[in-house]
CSV table of N, CA, C and O in Angstrom, one decimal:
chain,number,residue,atom,x,y,z
A,1,MET,N,19.0,7.8,-0.8
A,1,MET,CA,17.9,7.7,-1.8
A,1,MET,C,17.7,6.3,-2.3
A,1,MET,O,16.6,5.9,-2.4
A,2,VAL,N,18.8,5.5,-2.5
A,2,VAL,CA,18.6,4.2,-2.9
A,2,VAL,C,17.9,3.3,-1.9
A,2,VAL,O,17.1,2.5,-2.2
A,3,ILE,N,18.1,3.6,-0.6
A,3,ILE,CA,17.4,2.9,0.4
A,3,ILE,C,15.9,3.0,0.3
A,3,ILE,O,15.1,2.1,0.5
A,4,ILE,N,15.4,4.2,0.0
A,4,ILE,CA,14.0,4.5,-0.2
A,4,ILE,C,13.4,3.6,-1.3
A,4,ILE,O,12.4,3.0,-1.2
A,5,PHE,N,14.1,3.5,-2.4
A,5,PHE,CA,13.7,2.7,-3.5
A,5,PHE,C,13.7,1.2,-3.2
A,5,PHE,O,12.8,0.5,-3.6
A,6,ARG,N,14.7,0.8,-2.4
A,6,ARG,CA,14.8,-0.6,-2.0
A,6,ARG,C,13.5,-1.0,-1.2
A,6,ARG,O,13.0,-2.1,-1.3
A,7,VAL,N,13.1,-0.1,-0.3
A,7,VAL,CA,11.9,-0.4,0.5
A,7,VAL,C,10.7,-0.6,-0.4
A,7,VAL,O,9.9,-1.6,-0.2
A,8,TYR,N,10.5,0.2,-1.4
A,8,TYR,CA,9.4,0.1,-2.3
A,8,TYR,C,9.5,-1.2,-3.2
A,8,TYR,O,8.5,-1.9,-3.3
A,9,TYR,N,10.7,-1.5,-3.7
A,9,TYR,CA,10.9,-2.6,-4.6
A,9,TYR,C,11.0,-4.0,-4.0
A,9,TYR,O,10.7,-5.0,-4.6
A,10,ARG,N,11.4,-4.0,-2.7
A,10,ARG,CA,11.7,-5.3,-2.1
A,10,ARG,C,10.5,-6.3,-2.1
A,10,ARG,O,10.7,-7.4,-2.5
A,11,TYR,N,9.3,-5.8,-1.8
A,11,TYR,CA,8.1,-6.7,-1.8
A,11,TYR,C,7.8,-7.2,-3.2
A,11,TYR,O,7.6,-8.4,-3.4
A,12,LEU,N,7.8,-6.3,-4.2
A,12,LEU,CA,7.5,-6.7,-5.6
A,12,LEU,C,8.6,-7.7,-6.1
A,12,LEU,O,8.2,-8.7,-6.7
A,13,VAL,N,9.8,-7.4,-5.9
A,13,VAL,CA,10.9,-8.3,-6.4
A,13,VAL,C,10.8,-9.7,-5.6
A,13,VAL,O,11.0,-10.7,-6.3
A,14,LYS,N,10.5,-9.7,-4.4
A,14,LYS,CA,10.4,-10.9,-3.6
A,14,LYS,C,9.3,-11.8,-4.3
A,14,LYS,O,9.5,-13.0,-4.5
A,15,LYS,N,8.2,-11.2,-4.7
A,15,LYS,CA,7.1,-12.0,-5.3
A,15,LYS,C,7.6,-12.5,-6.7
A,15,LYS,O,7.3,-13.6,-7.1
A,16,GLU,N,8.3,-11.6,-7.4
A,16,GLU,CA,8.8,-12.0,-8.8
A,16,GLU,C,9.8,-13.1,-8.7
A,16,GLU,O,9.8,-14.1,-9.5
A,17,VAL,N,10.7,-13.1,-7.7
A,17,VAL,CA,11.7,-14.1,-7.5
A,17,VAL,C,11.0,-15.4,-7.2
A,17,VAL,O,11.4,-16.5,-7.8
A,18,GLU,N,10.0,-15.4,-6.4
A,18,GLU,CA,9.2,-16.6,-6.1
A,18,GLU,C,8.4,-17.1,-7.3
A,18,GLU,O,8.5,-18.3,-7.6
A,19,ILE,N,7.7,-16.3,-8.0
A,19,ILE,CA,6.9,-16.7,-9.1
A,19,ILE,C,7.8,-17.3,-10.2
A,19,ILE,O,7.5,-18.3,-10.8
A,20,CYS,N,8.9,-16.6,-10.5
A,20,CYS,CA,9.8,-17.0,-11.6
A,20,CYS,C,10.8,-18.0,-11.2
A,20,CYS,O,11.6,-18.4,-12.0
A,21,LYS,N,10.8,-18.3,-9.9
A,21,LYS,CA,11.8,-19.3,-9.4
A,21,LYS,C,13.2,-18.9,-9.7
A,21,LYS,O,14.0,-19.8,-10.1
A,22,ILE,N,13.6,-17.7,-9.5
A,22,ILE,CA,14.9,-17.2,-9.8
A,22,ILE,C,15.9,-17.7,-8.6
A,22,ILE,O,15.6,-17.5,-7.5
A,23,THR,N,17.0,-18.2,-9.1
A,23,THR,CA,18.0,-18.7,-8.1
A,23,THR,C,19.4,-18.2,-8.5
A,23,THR,O,19.5,-17.6,-9.6
A,24,ASP,N,20.4,-18.6,-7.7
A,24,ASP,CA,21.8,-18.2,-8.1
A,24,ASP,C,22.3,-18.9,-9.3
A,24,ASP,O,23.3,-18.5,-9.8
A,25,LYS,N,21.6,-19.9,-9.8
A,25,LYS,CA,22.0,-20.5,-11.1
A,25,LYS,C,21.5,-19.8,-12.3
A,25,LYS,O,22.0,-20.1,-13.4
A,26,ASP,N,20.6,-18.8,-12.2
A,26,ASP,CA,20.1,-18.1,-13.3
A,26,ASP,C,20.9,-17.0,-13.8
A,26,ASP,O,21.7,-16.4,-13.0
A,27,LYS,N,20.8,-16.8,-15.1
A,27,LYS,CA,21.4,-15.6,-15.7
A,27,LYS,C,20.2,-14.7,-16.1
A,27,LYS,O,19.4,-15.2,-16.9
A,28,VAL,N,20.1,-13.5,-15.6
A,28,VAL,CA,18.9,-12.7,-15.7
A,28,VAL,C,19.3,-11.5,-16.7
A,28,VAL,O,20.3,-10.8,-16.5
A,29,LEU,N,18.4,-11.3,-17.7
A,29,LEU,CA,18.5,-10.1,-18.5
A,29,LEU,C,17.4,-9.2,-18.1
A,29,LEU,O,16.3,-9.5,-18.1
A,30,PHE,N,17.8,-7.9,-17.8
A,30,PHE,CA,16.8,-6.9,-17.4
A,30,PHE,C,16.8,-5.9,-18.5
A,30,PHE,O,17.8,-5.1,-18.7
A,31,ILE,N,15.7,-5.8,-19.2
A,31,ILE,CA,15.6,-4.8,-20.4
A,31,ILE,C,14.8,-3.6,-19.8
A,31,ILE,O,13.7,-3.6,-19.4
A,32,GLY,N,15.5,-2.4,-20.0
A,32,GLY,CA,14.9,-1.2,-19.6
A,32,GLY,C,15.2,-0.8,-18.1
A,32,GLY,O,14.3,-0.4,-17.4
A,33,GLY,N,16.4,-1.0,-17.7
A,33,GLY,CA,16.8,-0.8,-16.3
A,33,GLY,C,16.8,0.7,-15.8
A,33,GLY,O,16.7,0.9,-14.6
A,34,GLY,N,16.9,1.6,-16.7
A,34,GLY,CA,16.9,3.0,-16.4
A,34,GLY,C,18.1,3.4,-15.5
A,34,GLY,O,19.0,2.6,-15.3
A,35,PRO,N,18.1,4.6,-15.0
A,35,PRO,CA,19.3,5.1,-14.2
A,35,PRO,C,19.4,4.5,-12.8
A,35,PRO,O,20.4,4.6,-12.2
A,36,LEU,N,18.3,3.9,-12.3
A,36,LEU,CA,18.3,3.3,-11.0
A,36,LEU,C,17.8,1.9,-11.1
A,36,LEU,O,16.6,1.6,-10.9
A,37,PRO,N,18.7,1.0,-11.4
A,37,PRO,CA,18.3,-0.4,-11.6
A,37,PRO,C,18.0,-1.2,-10.3
A,37,PRO,O,18.6,-2.2,-10.0
A,38,CYS,N,17.0,-0.7,-9.6
A,38,CYS,CA,16.7,-1.2,-8.2
A,38,CYS,C,16.2,-2.6,-8.3
A,38,CYS,O,16.6,-3.4,-7.4
A,39,THR,N,15.4,-3.0,-9.3
A,39,THR,CA,14.9,-4.3,-9.4
A,39,THR,C,16.1,-5.3,-9.6
A,39,THR,O,16.2,-6.3,-8.9
A,40,ALA,N,17.0,-4.9,-10.5
A,40,ALA,CA,18.2,-5.8,-10.7
A,40,ALA,C,19.0,-5.9,-9.5
A,40,ALA,O,19.5,-7.0,-9.1
A,41,MET,N,19.2,-4.9,-8.7
A,41,MET,CA,20.0,-4.9,-7.5
A,41,MET,C,19.3,-5.8,-6.5
A,41,MET,O,20.0,-6.6,-5.8
A,42,GLU,N,18.0,-5.7,-6.4
A,42,GLU,CA,17.2,-6.6,-5.4
A,42,GLU,C,17.3,-8.1,-5.8
A,42,GLU,O,17.5,-8.9,-5.0
A,43,ILE,N,17.2,-8.3,-7.1
A,43,ILE,CA,17.4,-9.7,-7.6
A,43,ILE,C,18.7,-10.3,-7.2
A,43,ILE,O,18.8,-11.4,-6.7
A,44,VAL,N,19.8,-9.5,-7.3
A,44,VAL,CA,21.1,-10.0,-7.0
A,44,VAL,C,21.2,-10.2,-5.4
A,44,VAL,O,21.6,-11.3,-5.0
A,45,CYS,N,20.6,-9.3,-4.7
A,45,CYS,CA,20.7,-9.4,-3.2
A,45,CYS,C,19.9,-10.6,-2.7
A,45,CYS,O,20.3,-11.3,-1.8
A,46,MET,N,18.8,-10.9,-3.3
A,46,MET,CA,17.9,-11.9,-2.9
A,46,MET,C,18.3,-13.3,-3.4
A,46,MET,O,18.0,-14.3,-2.7
A,47,THR,N,19.0,-13.4,-4.5
A,47,THR,CA,19.2,-14.7,-5.1
A,47,THR,C,20.7,-15.0,-5.4
A,47,THR,O,21.1,-16.1,-5.5
A,48,GLY,N,21.5,-13.9,-5.6
A,48,GLY,CA,22.9,-14.2,-6.1
A,48,GLY,C,23.0,-14.4,-7.5
A,48,GLY,O,24.1,-14.8,-8.0
A,49,ALA,N,21.9,-14.3,-8.3
A,49,ALA,CA,21.9,-14.5,-9.7
A,49,ALA,C,22.8,-13.5,-10.4
A,49,ALA,O,23.0,-12.4,-9.9
A,50,GLU,N,23.4,-13.8,-11.6
A,50,GLU,CA,24.1,-12.9,-12.4
A,50,GLU,C,23.1,-12.1,-13.2
A,50,GLU,O,22.2,-12.7,-13.8
A,51,VAL,N,23.2,-10.8,-13.3
A,51,VAL,CA,22.3,-9.9,-13.9
A,51,VAL,C,22.9,-9.0,-14.9
A,51,VAL,O,24.0,-8.4,-14.6
A,52,LYS,N,22.4,-8.9,-16.1
A,52,LYS,CA,22.8,-7.9,-17.1
A,52,LYS,C,21.6,-7.0,-17.3
A,52,LYS,O,20.5,-7.4,-17.6
A,53,VAL,N,21.9,-5.7,-17.1
A,53,VAL,CA,20.9,-4.6,-17.3
A,53,VAL,C,21.2,-3.9,-18.6
A,53,VAL,O,22.3,-3.6,-18.9
A,54,ILE,N,20.2,-3.8,-19.5
A,54,ILE,CA,20.4,-3.0,-20.7
A,54,ILE,C,19.3,-1.9,-20.8
A,54,ILE,O,18.2,-2.0,-20.2
A,55,ASP,N,19.7,-0.8,-21.4
A,55,ASP,CA,18.8,0.3,-21.7
A,55,ASP,C,19.3,0.9,-23.0
A,55,ASP,O,20.5,0.9,-23.3
A,56,ASN,N,18.3,1.5,-23.7
A,56,ASN,CA,18.7,2.2,-25.0
A,56,ASN,C,19.0,3.7,-24.8
A,56,ASN,O,19.2,4.4,-25.8
A,57,ASP,N,19.0,4.1,-23.6
A,57,ASP,CA,19.3,5.5,-23.3
A,57,ASP,C,20.7,5.6,-22.6
A,57,ASP,O,20.8,5.1,-21.5
A,58,ILE,N,21.6,6.2,-23.3
A,58,ILE,CA,23.0,6.2,-22.9
A,58,ILE,C,23.1,6.9,-21.5
A,58,ILE,O,23.9,6.5,-20.7
A,59,LYS,N,22.4,8.0,-21.3
A,59,LYS,CA,22.5,8.7,-20.0
A,59,LYS,C,22.0,7.8,-18.8
A,59,LYS,O,22.6,7.8,-17.8
A,60,SER,N,21.0,7.1,-19.1
A,60,SER,CA,20.5,6.1,-18.0
A,60,SER,C,21.6,5.1,-17.8
A,60,SER,O,21.8,4.7,-16.6
A,61,VAL,N,22.2,4.6,-18.8
A,61,VAL,CA,23.2,3.5,-18.7
A,61,VAL,C,24.4,4.1,-17.9
A,61,VAL,O,24.9,3.4,-17.0
A,62,GLU,N,24.8,5.3,-18.2
A,62,GLU,CA,26.0,5.9,-17.5
A,62,GLU,C,25.6,6.1,-16.0
A,62,GLU,O,26.5,5.8,-15.1
A,63,ALA,N,24.4,6.5,-15.7
A,63,ALA,CA,24.0,6.7,-14.3
A,63,ALA,C,23.9,5.4,-13.6
A,63,ALA,O,24.4,5.3,-12.4
A,64,ALA,N,23.4,4.4,-14.3
A,64,ALA,CA,23.2,3.1,-13.6
A,64,ALA,C,24.6,2.5,-13.4
A,64,ALA,O,24.8,1.9,-12.3
A,65,ARG,N,25.5,2.6,-14.3
A,65,ARG,CA,26.9,2.1,-14.1
A,65,ARG,C,27.5,2.7,-12.9
A,65,ARG,O,28.2,2.1,-12.1
A,66,ARG,N,27.4,4.1,-12.8
A,66,ARG,CA,28.0,4.8,-11.6
A,66,ARG,C,27.4,4.2,-10.3
A,66,ARG,O,28.1,4.0,-9.4
A,67,LEU,N,26.1,4.0,-10.3
A,67,LEU,CA,25.4,3.5,-9.1
A,67,LEU,C,25.9,2.1,-8.7
A,67,LEU,O,26.3,1.8,-7.6
A,68,VAL,N,25.9,1.3,-9.7
A,68,VAL,CA,26.3,-0.1,-9.5
A,68,VAL,C,27.8,-0.2,-9.0
A,68,VAL,O,28.1,-0.9,-8.1
A,69,ASN,N,28.6,0.6,-9.6
A,69,ASN,CA,30.0,0.7,-9.2
A,69,ASN,C,30.2,1.2,-7.8
A,69,ASN,O,30.9,0.7,-6.9
A,70,THR,N,29.4,2.3,-7.5
A,70,THR,CA,29.5,2.9,-6.1
A,70,THR,C,29.0,1.9,-5.1
A,70,THR,O,29.6,1.9,-4.0
A,71,LEU,N,28.0,1.1,-5.4
A,71,LEU,CA,27.5,0.1,-4.4
A,71,LEU,C,28.4,-1.2,-4.4
A,71,LEU,O,28.0,-2.1,-3.6
A,72,GLY,N,29.4,-1.2,-5.2
A,72,GLY,CA,30.2,-2.4,-5.2
A,72,GLY,C,29.6,-3.6,-5.8
A,72,GLY,O,29.9,-4.8,-5.4
A,73,MET,N,28.7,-3.4,-6.7
A,73,MET,CA,27.9,-4.6,-7.3
A,73,MET,C,28.3,-4.9,-8.8
A,73,MET,O,27.7,-5.6,-9.4
A,74,SER,N,29.4,-4.3,-9.2
A,74,SER,CA,29.8,-4.4,-10.6
A,74,SER,C,30.2,-5.8,-11.0
A,74,SER,O,30.3,-6.2,-12.2
A,75,ASP,N,30.6,-6.7,-10.0
A,75,ASP,CA,30.9,-8.1,-10.3
A,75,ASP,C,29.7,-8.9,-10.7
A,75,ASP,O,29.8,-9.9,-11.4
A,76,CYS,N,28.5,-8.5,-10.2
A,76,CYS,CA,27.3,-9.3,-10.4
A,76,CYS,C,26.3,-8.6,-11.3
A,76,CYS,O,25.3,-9.3,-11.7
A,77,ILE,N,26.4,-7.3,-11.5
A,77,ILE,CA,25.5,-6.6,-12.4
A,77,ILE,C,26.3,-5.9,-13.5
A,77,ILE,O,27.1,-5.0,-13.2
A,78,LYS,N,26.0,-6.2,-14.7
A,78,LYS,CA,26.7,-5.6,-15.8
A,78,LYS,C,25.6,-4.6,-16.4
A,78,LYS,O,24.4,-5.0,-16.6
A,79,VAL,N,26.0,-3.4,-16.8
A,79,VAL,CA,25.0,-2.5,-17.4
A,79,VAL,C,25.6,-2.1,-18.8
A,79,VAL,O,26.7,-1.7,-18.9
A,80,GLU,N,24.7,-2.3,-19.8
A,80,GLU,CA,25.2,-2.1,-21.2
A,80,GLU,C,24.1,-1.2,-21.9
A,80,GLU,O,22.9,-1.3,-21.6
A,81,HIS,N,24.7,-0.5,-22.9
A,81,HIS,CA,23.8,0.3,-23.8
A,81,HIS,C,23.4,-0.6,-24.9
A,81,HIS,O,24.3,-0.8,-25.8
A,82,GLU,N,22.2,-1.1,-24.9
A,82,GLU,CA,21.7,-2.0,-25.9
A,82,GLU,C,20.3,-1.8,-26.2
A,82,GLU,O,19.6,-1.2,-25.3
A,83,ASP,N,19.8,-2.3,-27.3
A,83,ASP,CA,18.4,-2.2,-27.7
A,83,ASP,C,17.7,-3.5,-27.4
A,83,ASP,O,18.2,-4.5,-27.9
A,84,GLY,N,16.6,-3.5,-26.7
A,84,GLY,CA,15.9,-4.7,-26.4
A,84,GLY,C,15.3,-5.4,-27.6
A,84,GLY,O,15.0,-6.6,-27.5
A,85,ARG,N,15.2,-4.7,-28.7
A,85,ARG,CA,14.7,-5.3,-30.0
A,85,ARG,C,15.8,-6.0,-30.7
A,85,ARG,O,15.5,-6.8,-31.6
A,86,LEU,N,17.0,-5.9,-30.2
A,86,LEU,CA,18.1,-6.5,-30.9
A,86,LEU,C,19.0,-7.4,-30.0
A,86,LEU,O,19.9,-8.1,-30.5
A,87,VAL,N,18.8,-7.4,-28.7
A,87,VAL,CA,19.7,-8.1,-27.8
A,87,VAL,C,19.7,-9.6,-28.0
A,87,VAL,O,18.7,-10.2,-28.4
A,88,ASP,N,20.9,-10.2,-27.9
A,88,ASP,CA,21.1,-11.6,-28.0
A,88,ASP,C,20.6,-12.2,-26.7
A,88,ASP,O,21.1,-12.0,-25.6
A,89,THR,N,19.6,-13.1,-26.8
A,89,THR,CA,18.9,-13.7,-25.6
A,89,THR,C,19.4,-15.1,-25.2
A,89,THR,O,18.9,-15.6,-24.2
A,90,LYS,N,20.2,-15.7,-26.0
A,90,LYS,CA,20.5,-17.1,-25.9
A,90,LYS,C,21.1,-17.5,-24.6
A,90,LYS,O,20.9,-18.7,-24.1
A,91,ASP,N,21.8,-16.7,-23.9
A,91,ASP,CA,22.4,-17.1,-22.6
A,91,ASP,C,21.6,-16.9,-21.4
A,91,ASP,O,22.1,-17.1,-20.3
A,92,TYR,N,20.4,-16.4,-21.5
A,92,TYR,CA,19.6,-16.0,-20.3
A,92,TYR,C,18.5,-17.0,-20.0
A,92,TYR,O,17.8,-17.4,-20.9
A,93,SER,N,18.3,-17.3,-18.8
A,93,SER,CA,17.3,-18.2,-18.3
A,93,SER,C,16.0,-17.4,-17.8
A,93,SER,O,14.9,-17.9,-17.8
A,94,VAL,N,16.2,-16.1,-17.5
A,94,VAL,CA,15.1,-15.3,-17.1
A,94,VAL,C,15.3,-13.9,-17.7
A,94,VAL,O,16.4,-13.4,-17.8
A,95,ILE,N,14.2,-13.4,-18.2
A,95,ILE,CA,14.2,-12.0,-18.8
A,95,ILE,C,13.1,-11.2,-18.2
A,95,ILE,O,12.0,-11.6,-18.2
A,96,HIS,N,13.5,-10.0,-17.7
A,96,HIS,CA,12.5,-9.1,-17.1
A,96,HIS,C,12.5,-7.9,-18.1
A,96,HIS,O,13.5,-7.3,-18.4
A,97,VAL,N,11.3,-7.6,-18.5
A,97,VAL,CA,11.1,-6.4,-19.4
A,97,VAL,C,10.4,-5.3,-18.5
A,97,VAL,O,9.3,-5.5,-18.0
A,98,ALA,N,11.1,-4.2,-18.3
A,98,ALA,CA,10.5,-3.1,-17.4
A,98,ALA,C,9.4,-2.5,-18.1
A,98,ALA,O,9.3,-2.4,-19.4
A,99,LYS,N,8.4,-2.0,-17.4
A,99,LYS,CA,7.2,-1.4,-18.0
A,99,LYS,C,7.6,-0.1,-18.7
A,99,LYS,O,6.9,0.3,-19.7
A,100,GLN,N,8.7,0.5,-18.4
A,100,GLN,CA,9.1,1.7,-19.1
A,100,GLN,C,10.0,1.4,-20.4
A,100,GLN,O,10.3,2.3,-21.1
A,101,ALA,N,10.3,0.1,-20.6
A,101,ALA,CA,11.1,-0.3,-21.8
A,101,ALA,C,10.3,0.0,-23.0
A,101,ALA,O,9.1,-0.3,-23.0
A,102,HIS,N,10.9,0.5,-24.0
A,102,HIS,CA,10.1,0.8,-25.2
A,102,HIS,C,11.0,0.6,-26.5
A,102,HIS,O,12.2,0.7,-26.4
A,103,PRO,N,10.4,0.3,-27.6
A,103,PRO,CA,8.9,0.0,-27.8
A,103,PRO,C,8.6,-1.4,-27.3
A,103,PRO,O,9.1,-2.4,-27.8
A,104,GLN,N,7.6,-1.5,-26.4
A,104,GLN,CA,7.2,-2.8,-25.8
A,104,GLN,C,6.9,-3.9,-26.8
A,104,GLN,O,7.4,-5.0,-26.7
A,105,GLU,N,6.0,-3.6,-27.7
A,105,GLU,CA,5.5,-4.6,-28.6
A,105,GLU,C,6.7,-5.2,-29.4
A,105,GLU,O,6.8,-6.4,-29.6
A,106,GLN,N,7.6,-4.3,-29.9
A,106,GLN,CA,8.7,-4.8,-30.7
A,106,GLN,C,9.7,-5.6,-29.9
A,106,GLN,O,10.3,-6.6,-30.3
A,107,ILE,N,9.9,-5.2,-28.6
A,107,ILE,CA,10.8,-6.0,-27.7
A,107,ILE,C,10.2,-7.4,-27.5
A,107,ILE,O,10.9,-8.4,-27.6
A,108,PHE,N,8.9,-7.5,-27.2
A,108,PHE,CA,8.3,-8.8,-27.0
A,108,PHE,C,8.3,-9.6,-28.2
A,108,PHE,O,8.5,-10.8,-28.2
A,109,GLU,N,8.1,-9.0,-29.4
A,109,GLU,CA,8.2,-9.8,-30.7
A,109,GLU,C,9.6,-10.4,-30.8
A,109,GLU,O,9.7,-11.5,-31.2
A,110,HIS,N,10.6,-9.6,-30.5
A,110,HIS,CA,12.0,-10.1,-30.6
A,110,HIS,C,12.2,-11.2,-29.7
A,110,HIS,O,12.8,-12.2,-30.0
A,111,LEU,N,11.8,-11.0,-28.4
A,111,LEU,CA,12.0,-12.1,-27.4
A,111,LEU,C,11.3,-13.4,-27.8
A,111,LEU,O,11.9,-14.4,-27.7
A,112,CYS,N,10.1,-13.3,-28.3
A,112,CYS,CA,9.3,-14.5,-28.6
A,112,CYS,C,10.0,-15.2,-29.8
A,112,CYS,O,9.8,-16.5,-29.9
A,113,SER,N,10.7,-14.5,-30.6
A,113,SER,CA,11.3,-15.2,-31.8
A,113,SER,C,12.8,-15.7,-31.5
A,113,SER,O,13.3,-16.4,-32.3
A,114,THR,N,13.3,-15.3,-30.3
A,114,THR,CA,14.8,-15.6,-30.1
A,114,THR,C,15.1,-16.3,-28.9
A,114,THR,O,16.2,-16.8,-28.8
A,115,VAL,N,14.2,-16.3,-27.9
A,115,VAL,CA,14.6,-17.0,-26.6
A,115,VAL,C,14.7,-18.5,-26.7
A,115,VAL,O,14.0,-19.1,-27.5
A,116,SER,N,15.5,-19.0,-25.9
A,116,SER,CA,15.7,-20.5,-25.8
A,116,SER,C,14.4,-21.1,-25.1
A,116,SER,O,13.8,-20.4,-24.3
A,117,SER,N,14.2,-22.3,-25.4
A,117,SER,CA,13.1,-23.0,-24.8
A,117,SER,C,13.3,-23.1,-23.2
A,117,SER,O,14.4,-23.3,-22.8
A,118,GLY,N,12.3,-22.8,-22.5
A,118,GLY,CA,12.4,-22.8,-21.0
A,118,GLY,C,12.8,-21.4,-20.4
A,118,GLY,O,12.8,-21.3,-19.2
A,119,THR,N,13.1,-20.5,-21.2
A,119,THR,CA,13.4,-19.1,-20.7
A,119,THR,C,12.1,-18.5,-20.1
A,119,THR,O,11.1,-18.6,-20.7
A,120,ARG,N,12.3,-18.0,-18.9
A,120,ARG,CA,11.1,-17.3,-18.3
A,120,ARG,C,11.2,-15.8,-18.6
A,120,ARG,O,12.2,-15.2,-18.3
A,121,ILE,N,10.1,-15.3,-19.1
A,121,ILE,CA,10.0,-13.9,-19.4
A,121,ILE,C,8.9,-13.3,-18.6
A,121,ILE,O,7.8,-13.9,-18.5
A,122,TYR,N,9.1,-12.2,-18.0
A,122,TYR,CA,8.1,-11.5,-17.2
A,122,TYR,C,8.2,-10.0,-17.3
A,122,TYR,O,9.2,-9.5,-17.6
A,123,SER,N,7.1,-9.3,-16.9
A,123,SER,CA,7.0,-7.9,-16.9
A,123,SER,C,6.1,-7.5,-15.8
A,123,SER,O,5.2,-8.2,-15.4
A,124,ARG,N,6.3,-6.3,-15.3
A,124,ARG,CA,5.5,-5.8,-14.2
A,124,ARG,C,4.7,-4.6,-14.7
A,124,ARG,O,5.3,-3.7,-15.3
A,125,LEU,N,3.4,-4.7,-14.6
A,125,LEU,CA,2.6,-3.6,-15.0
A,125,LEU,C,1.7,-3.1,-13.8
A,125,LEU,O,1.0,-3.9,-13.3
A,126,SER,N,1.9,-1.9,-13.5
A,126,SER,CA,1.1,-1.3,-12.4
A,126,SER,C,1.2,-2.1,-11.1
A,126,SER,O,0.1,-2.3,-10.4
A,127,GLY,N,2.3,-2.6,-10.7
A,127,GLY,CA,2.5,-3.3,-9.5
A,127,GLY,C,2.1,-4.8,-9.6
A,127,GLY,O,2.3,-5.5,-8.7
A,128,GLU,N,1.6,-5.2,-10.7
A,128,GLU,CA,1.2,-6.6,-10.9
A,128,GLU,C,2.3,-7.3,-11.8
A,128,GLU,O,3.0,-6.6,-12.6
A,129,ILE,N,2.4,-8.6,-11.7
A,129,ILE,CA,3.5,-9.3,-12.4
A,129,ILE,C,2.8,-10.2,-13.5
A,129,ILE,O,1.8,-10.9,-13.2
A,130,TYR,N,3.3,-10.1,-14.7
A,130,TYR,CA,2.8,-10.9,-15.8
A,130,TYR,C,3.9,-11.7,-16.3
A,130,TYR,O,5.0,-11.2,-16.6
A,131,GLY,N,3.7,-13.0,-16.5
A,131,GLY,CA,4.8,-13.9,-17.0
A,131,GLY,C,4.3,-14.9,-17.9
A,131,GLY,O,3.1,-15.1,-18.1
């Protein structure tokens, strides 16, 4: 099943990596990873960047942790139960906000008031990338 999702996400993530200039030097925060953090996994595979996935739904976090562990990616992807409206952003150079992350407006308000200068923030809406 994961292979099917990889085929779908690979093209989008490749564009995002290029647009946001994500490299192995980046620390990426992924807000709203859900139970299948395919975008986070693709970012790691394409760049070698360190990724932290957060979600405010504990069942999604538990499923994502199982998947990441099963795939042997737990060294480079951390999955935590956190709220995007409260997360500490200071250590991240790139922040991806999933379109299913909610409440979007409050998450973006929090990010705008807490990110470090130079942090790249982006979101994907209907297959398009906004940053």
